Coordinates of C-alpha atoms in Angstrom, one line a residue:
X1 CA -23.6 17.3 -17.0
X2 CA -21.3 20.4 -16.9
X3 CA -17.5 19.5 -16.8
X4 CA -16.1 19.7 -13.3
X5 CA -13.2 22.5 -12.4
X6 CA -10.8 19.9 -10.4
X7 CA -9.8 20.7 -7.1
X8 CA -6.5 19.7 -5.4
X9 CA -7.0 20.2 -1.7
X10 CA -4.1 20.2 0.9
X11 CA -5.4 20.1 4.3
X12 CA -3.1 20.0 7.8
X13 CA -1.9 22.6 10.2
X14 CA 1.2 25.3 10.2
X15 CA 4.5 24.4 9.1
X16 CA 2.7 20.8 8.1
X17 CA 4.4 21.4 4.7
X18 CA 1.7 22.1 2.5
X19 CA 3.3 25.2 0.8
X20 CA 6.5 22.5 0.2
X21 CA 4.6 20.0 -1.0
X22 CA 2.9 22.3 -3.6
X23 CA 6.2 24.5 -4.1
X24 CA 7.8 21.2 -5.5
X25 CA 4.7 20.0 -7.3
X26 CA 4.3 23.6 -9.1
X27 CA 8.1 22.7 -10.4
X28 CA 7.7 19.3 -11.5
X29 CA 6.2 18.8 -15.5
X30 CA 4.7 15.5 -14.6
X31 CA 2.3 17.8 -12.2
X32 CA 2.3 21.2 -13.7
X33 CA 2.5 21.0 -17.8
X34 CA 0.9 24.4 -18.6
X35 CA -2.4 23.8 -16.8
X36 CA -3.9 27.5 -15.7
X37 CA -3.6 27.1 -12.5
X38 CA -5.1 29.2 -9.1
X39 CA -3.7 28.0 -5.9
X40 CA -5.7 29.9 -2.9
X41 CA -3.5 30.1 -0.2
X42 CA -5.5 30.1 3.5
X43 CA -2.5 30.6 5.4
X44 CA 0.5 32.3 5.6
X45 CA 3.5 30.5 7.3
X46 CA 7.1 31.0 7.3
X47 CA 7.5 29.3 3.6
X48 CA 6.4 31.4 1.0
X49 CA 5.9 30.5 -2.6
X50 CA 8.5 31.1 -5.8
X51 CA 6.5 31.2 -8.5
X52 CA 9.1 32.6 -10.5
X53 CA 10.3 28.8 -10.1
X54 CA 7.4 27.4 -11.3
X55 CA 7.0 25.4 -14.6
X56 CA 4.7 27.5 -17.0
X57 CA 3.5 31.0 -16.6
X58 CA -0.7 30.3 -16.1
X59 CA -0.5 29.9 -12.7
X60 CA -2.2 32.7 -10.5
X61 CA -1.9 33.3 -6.0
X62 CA -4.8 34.6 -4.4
X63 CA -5.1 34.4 -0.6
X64 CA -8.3 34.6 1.2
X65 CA -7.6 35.1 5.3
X66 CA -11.1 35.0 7.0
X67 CA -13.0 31.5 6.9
X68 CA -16.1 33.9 6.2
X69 CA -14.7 34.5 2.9
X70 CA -15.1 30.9 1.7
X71 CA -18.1 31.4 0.0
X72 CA -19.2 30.0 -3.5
X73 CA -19.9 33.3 -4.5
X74 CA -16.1 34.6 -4.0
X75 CA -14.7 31.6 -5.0
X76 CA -16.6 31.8 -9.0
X77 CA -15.6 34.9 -9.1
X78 CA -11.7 33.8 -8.9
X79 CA -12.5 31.2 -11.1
X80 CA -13.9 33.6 -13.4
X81 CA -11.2 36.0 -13.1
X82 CA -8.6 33.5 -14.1
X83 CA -10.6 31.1 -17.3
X84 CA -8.8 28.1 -15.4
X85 CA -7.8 24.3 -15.5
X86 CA -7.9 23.5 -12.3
X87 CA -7.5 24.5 -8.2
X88 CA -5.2 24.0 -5.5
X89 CA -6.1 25.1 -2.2
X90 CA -4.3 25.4 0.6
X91 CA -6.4 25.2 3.4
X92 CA -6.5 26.6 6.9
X93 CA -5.6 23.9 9.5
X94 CA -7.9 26.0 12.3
X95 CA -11.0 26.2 9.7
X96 CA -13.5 24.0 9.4
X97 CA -13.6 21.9 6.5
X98 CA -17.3 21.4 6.1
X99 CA -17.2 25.6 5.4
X100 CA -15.0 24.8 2.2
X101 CA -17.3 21.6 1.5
X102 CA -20.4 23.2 2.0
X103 CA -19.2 26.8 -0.1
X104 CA -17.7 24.8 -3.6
X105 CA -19.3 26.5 -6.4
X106 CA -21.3 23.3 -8.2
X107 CA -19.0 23.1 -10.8
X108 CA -16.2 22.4 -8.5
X109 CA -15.2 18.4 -7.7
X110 CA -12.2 17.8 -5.0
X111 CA -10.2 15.6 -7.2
X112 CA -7.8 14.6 -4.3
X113 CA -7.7 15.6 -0.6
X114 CA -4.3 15.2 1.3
X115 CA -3.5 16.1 4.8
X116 CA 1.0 17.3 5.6
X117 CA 1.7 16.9 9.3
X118 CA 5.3 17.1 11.0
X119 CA 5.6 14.1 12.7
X120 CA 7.4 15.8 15.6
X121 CA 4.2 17.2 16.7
X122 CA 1.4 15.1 14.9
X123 CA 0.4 13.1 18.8
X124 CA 0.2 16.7 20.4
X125 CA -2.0 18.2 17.6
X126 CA -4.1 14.9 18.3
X127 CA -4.0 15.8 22.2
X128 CA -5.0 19.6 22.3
X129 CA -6.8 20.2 19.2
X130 CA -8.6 16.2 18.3
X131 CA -11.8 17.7 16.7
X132 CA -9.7 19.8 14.3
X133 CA -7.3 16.6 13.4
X134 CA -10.4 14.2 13.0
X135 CA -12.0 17.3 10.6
X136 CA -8.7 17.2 8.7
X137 CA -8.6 13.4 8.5
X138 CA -12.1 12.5 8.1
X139 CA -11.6 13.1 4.2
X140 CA -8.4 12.5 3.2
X141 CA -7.1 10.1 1.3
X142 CA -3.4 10.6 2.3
X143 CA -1.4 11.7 5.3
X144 CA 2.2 12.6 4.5
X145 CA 3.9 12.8 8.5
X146 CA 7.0 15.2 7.6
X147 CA 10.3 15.5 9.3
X148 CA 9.7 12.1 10.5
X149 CA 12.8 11.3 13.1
X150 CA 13.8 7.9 13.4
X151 CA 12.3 7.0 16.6
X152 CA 8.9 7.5 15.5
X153 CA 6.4 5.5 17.3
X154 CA 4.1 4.4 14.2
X155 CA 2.3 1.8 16.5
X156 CA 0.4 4.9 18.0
X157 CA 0.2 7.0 14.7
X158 CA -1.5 3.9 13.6
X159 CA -4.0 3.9 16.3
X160 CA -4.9 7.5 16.5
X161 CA -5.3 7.6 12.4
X162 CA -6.9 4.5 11.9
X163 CA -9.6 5.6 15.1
X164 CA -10.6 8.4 12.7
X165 CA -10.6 6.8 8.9
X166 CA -9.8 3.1 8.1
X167 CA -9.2 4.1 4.2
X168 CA -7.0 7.1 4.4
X169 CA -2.8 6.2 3.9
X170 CA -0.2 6.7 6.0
X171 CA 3.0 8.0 4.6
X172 CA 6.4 9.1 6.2
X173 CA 9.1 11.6 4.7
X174 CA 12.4 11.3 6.7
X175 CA 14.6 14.0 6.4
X176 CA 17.4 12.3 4.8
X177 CA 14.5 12.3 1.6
X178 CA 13.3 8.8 1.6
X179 CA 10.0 7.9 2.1
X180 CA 8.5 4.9 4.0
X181 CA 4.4 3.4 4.0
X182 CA 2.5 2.4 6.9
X183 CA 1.9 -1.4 6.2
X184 CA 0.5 -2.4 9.9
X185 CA -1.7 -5.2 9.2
X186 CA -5.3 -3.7 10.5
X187 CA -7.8 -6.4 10.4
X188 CA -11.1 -6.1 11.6
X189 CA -12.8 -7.4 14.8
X190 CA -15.2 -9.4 13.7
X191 CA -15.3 -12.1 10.7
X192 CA -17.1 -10.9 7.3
X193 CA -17.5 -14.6 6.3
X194 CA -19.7 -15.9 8.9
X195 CA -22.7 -17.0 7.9
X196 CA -23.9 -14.3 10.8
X197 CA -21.0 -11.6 11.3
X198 CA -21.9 -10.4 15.3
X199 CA -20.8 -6.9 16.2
X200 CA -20.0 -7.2 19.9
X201 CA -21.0 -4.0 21.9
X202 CA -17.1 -2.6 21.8
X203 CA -16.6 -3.0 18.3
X204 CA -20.1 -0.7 16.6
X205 CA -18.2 2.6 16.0
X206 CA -15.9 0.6 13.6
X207 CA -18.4 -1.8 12.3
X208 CA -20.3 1.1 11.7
X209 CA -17.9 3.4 10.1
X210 CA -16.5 0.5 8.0
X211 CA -20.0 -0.1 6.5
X212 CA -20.2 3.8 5.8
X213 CA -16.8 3.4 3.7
X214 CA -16.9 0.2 2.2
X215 CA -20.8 -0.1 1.6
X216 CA -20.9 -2.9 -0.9
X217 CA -18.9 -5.8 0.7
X218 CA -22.0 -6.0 3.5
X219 CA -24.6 -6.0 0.8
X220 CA -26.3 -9.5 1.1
X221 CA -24.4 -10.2 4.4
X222 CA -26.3 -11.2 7.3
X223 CA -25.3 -9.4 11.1
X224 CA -26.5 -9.2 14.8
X225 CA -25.7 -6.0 16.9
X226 CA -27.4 -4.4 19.6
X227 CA -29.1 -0.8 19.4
X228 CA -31.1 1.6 20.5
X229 CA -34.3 2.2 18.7
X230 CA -35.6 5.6 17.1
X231 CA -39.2 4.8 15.9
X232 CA -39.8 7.3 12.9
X233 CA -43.8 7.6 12.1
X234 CA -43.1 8.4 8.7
X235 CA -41.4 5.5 8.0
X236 CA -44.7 3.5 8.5
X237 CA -45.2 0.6 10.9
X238 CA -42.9 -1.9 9.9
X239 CA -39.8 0.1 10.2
X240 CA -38.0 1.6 12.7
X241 CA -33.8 3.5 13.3
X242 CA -32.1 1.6 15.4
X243 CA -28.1 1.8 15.9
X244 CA -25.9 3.7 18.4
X245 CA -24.7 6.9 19.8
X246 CA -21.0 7.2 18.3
X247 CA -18.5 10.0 19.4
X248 CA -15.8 10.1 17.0
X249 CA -13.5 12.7 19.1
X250 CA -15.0 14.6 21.8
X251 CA -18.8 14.9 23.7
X252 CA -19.8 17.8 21.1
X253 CA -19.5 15.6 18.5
X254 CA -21.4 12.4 19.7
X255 CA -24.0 11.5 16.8
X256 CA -26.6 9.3 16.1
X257 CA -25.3 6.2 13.5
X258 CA -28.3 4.3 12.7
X259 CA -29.8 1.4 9.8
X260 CA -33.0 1.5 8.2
X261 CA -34.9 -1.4 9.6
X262 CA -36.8 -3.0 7.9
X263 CA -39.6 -6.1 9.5
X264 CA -41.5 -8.7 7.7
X265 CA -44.5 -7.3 10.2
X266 CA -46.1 -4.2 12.1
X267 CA -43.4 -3.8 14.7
X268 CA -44.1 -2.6 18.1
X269 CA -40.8 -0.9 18.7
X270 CA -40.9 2.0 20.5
X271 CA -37.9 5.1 21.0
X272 CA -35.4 4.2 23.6
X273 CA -35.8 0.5 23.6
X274 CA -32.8 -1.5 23.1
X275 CA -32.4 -4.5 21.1
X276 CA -30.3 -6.6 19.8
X277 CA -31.3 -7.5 16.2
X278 CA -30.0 -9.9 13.3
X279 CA -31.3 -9.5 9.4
X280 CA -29.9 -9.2 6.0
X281 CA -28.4 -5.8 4.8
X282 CA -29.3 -4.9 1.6
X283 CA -28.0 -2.0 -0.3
X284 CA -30.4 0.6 -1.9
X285 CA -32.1 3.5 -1.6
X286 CA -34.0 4.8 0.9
X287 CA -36.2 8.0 1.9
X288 CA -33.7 8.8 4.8
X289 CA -30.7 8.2 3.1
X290 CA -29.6 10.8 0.2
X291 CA -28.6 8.1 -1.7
X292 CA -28.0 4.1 -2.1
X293 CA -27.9 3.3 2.0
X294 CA -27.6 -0.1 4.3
X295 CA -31.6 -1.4 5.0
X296 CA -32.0 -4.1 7.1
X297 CA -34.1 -6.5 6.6
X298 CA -35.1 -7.7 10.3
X299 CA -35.3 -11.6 10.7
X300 CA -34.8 -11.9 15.1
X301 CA -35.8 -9.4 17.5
X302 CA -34.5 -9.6 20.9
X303 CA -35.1 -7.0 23.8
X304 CA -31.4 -6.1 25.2
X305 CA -30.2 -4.3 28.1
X306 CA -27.9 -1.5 27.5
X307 CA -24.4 -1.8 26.5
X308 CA -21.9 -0.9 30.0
X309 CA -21.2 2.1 27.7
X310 CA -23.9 3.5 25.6
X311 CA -22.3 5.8 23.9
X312 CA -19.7 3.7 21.3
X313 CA -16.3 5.1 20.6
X314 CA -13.3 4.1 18.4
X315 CA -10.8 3.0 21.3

């Protein structure tokens, strides 16, 4: 397997404080030790970089300006230009991310994602531009909330973060320099110890995006939940999709989040019926997963009628 270039992506919107946080990185030797470096700068804001400040002399700025230049053609061809150690890319806040995903050249791995915010305007961003903050959040594995004033209202950070990713962390700057962690207890609505864990109507988006993160601590668990079926010929005649309709931010964005079923029998399940359905999940792979995916295993059918609203959602 060929070595993997490691990316560093900073994701968020102007004046988050991404060229900051990389300004001050680029200085500090327990970051930047001599590594040849290319940052790609996406966007120019009112910060600019020193890099007469920064530690070492391999590090090399190019700027790309049009999201149609993110292509994994143009981006070898920097890597090739500079024989390097590693990326950092500051990222657009108005592009989409699945461009930069989709466009890595193969020997490119994101090593860590973070997403900068100013906390000041964090809840407006969520307001007027929600499909760009759940893009930025979707993969990150930390939000730092800058200028952070002392009246934040972390209670509703909390919700709006945690309706978009359970696993990323939640980190404030103040200005006075220190830093505080989001430690809101978040447990989840419905009990992984049961012998049967039942995922009330309400509660699917989460169950469902929990299982999509945390994959391994349902294998071997036994649930109940209430879907709609999508009967898939291919998959024979004991199978079937079933699961829900989950909008993560806005109507565009609604998607189908199903399981492989699995039955003991031929199953007369047809599209659009909906059921409510209790079995064992198992772990492994499948034809309509890419890789290692939740199956399963049907033990009690029951027809249902539809959920008050069909389409599940995070709040």
């Amino acid at each position: 397997m060929m070595n993997q270039l490691p990316v560093y992506l900073f994701t968020g919107f102007l004046e988050g404080g991404k060229t900051h946080i990389i300004q001050e990185s680029m200085e500090d030797k327990r970051f930047n030790s001599g590594e040849k470096t290319l940052i790609i700068q996406c966007e120019e804001g009112i910060e600019e970089f020193e890099l007469d400040r920064f530690w070492g002399k391999n590090v090399y700025l190019e700027t790309i300006e049009n999201e149609e230049d993110i292509t994994k053609e143009h981006l070898a061809e920097l890597a090739k230009k500079h024989r390097l150690d590693r990326v950092i890319i500051e990222y657009n806040g108005m592009w989409s991310l699945n461009t930069l995903y989709q466009n890595l050249p193969d020997n490119w791995g994101i090593y860590q994602e973070m997403m900068f915010a100013d906390a000041n305007t964090f809840l407006t961003y969520n307001t007027n531009m929600r499909q760009l903050m759940v893009d930025k959040l979707m993969g990150a594995e930390m939000i730092v909330l800058n200028r952070t004033p002392a009246e934040i209202d972390k209670e509703e950070i909390h919700k709006v973060i945690r309706g978009i990713s359970r696993r990323v962390a939640i980190t404030y700057d103040y200005p006075d320099g220190h830093v505080e962690y989001d430690e809101i207890e978040d447990p989840l609505p419905f009990d992984l110890n049961a012998d049967v864990i039942n995922i009330e109507d309400e509660f699917y988006a989460l169950f469902y995006r929990d299982l999509s993160e945390e994959m391994e601590k349902y294998n071997g668990k036994t649930i109940r939940f209430k879907g709609i079926v999508a009967a898939d010929a291919s998959m024979g005649d004991k199978s079937v999709l079933a699961g829900r309709h989950v909008m993560t931010c806005c109507v565009d964005d609604i998607a189908f989040n199903p399981l492989v079923c699995i039955f003991s029998e031929k199953t007369t399940l047809k599209t659009r019926d909906w059921v409510t359905l209790t079995g064992t999940i198992k772990v492994e792979k499948h034809k309509l997963y890419r890789g290692p995916g939740p199956v399963l295993y049907v033990t009690k059918t029951e027809f249902a009628v539809p959920p008050a609203q069909e389409v599940a959602t995070f709040y």
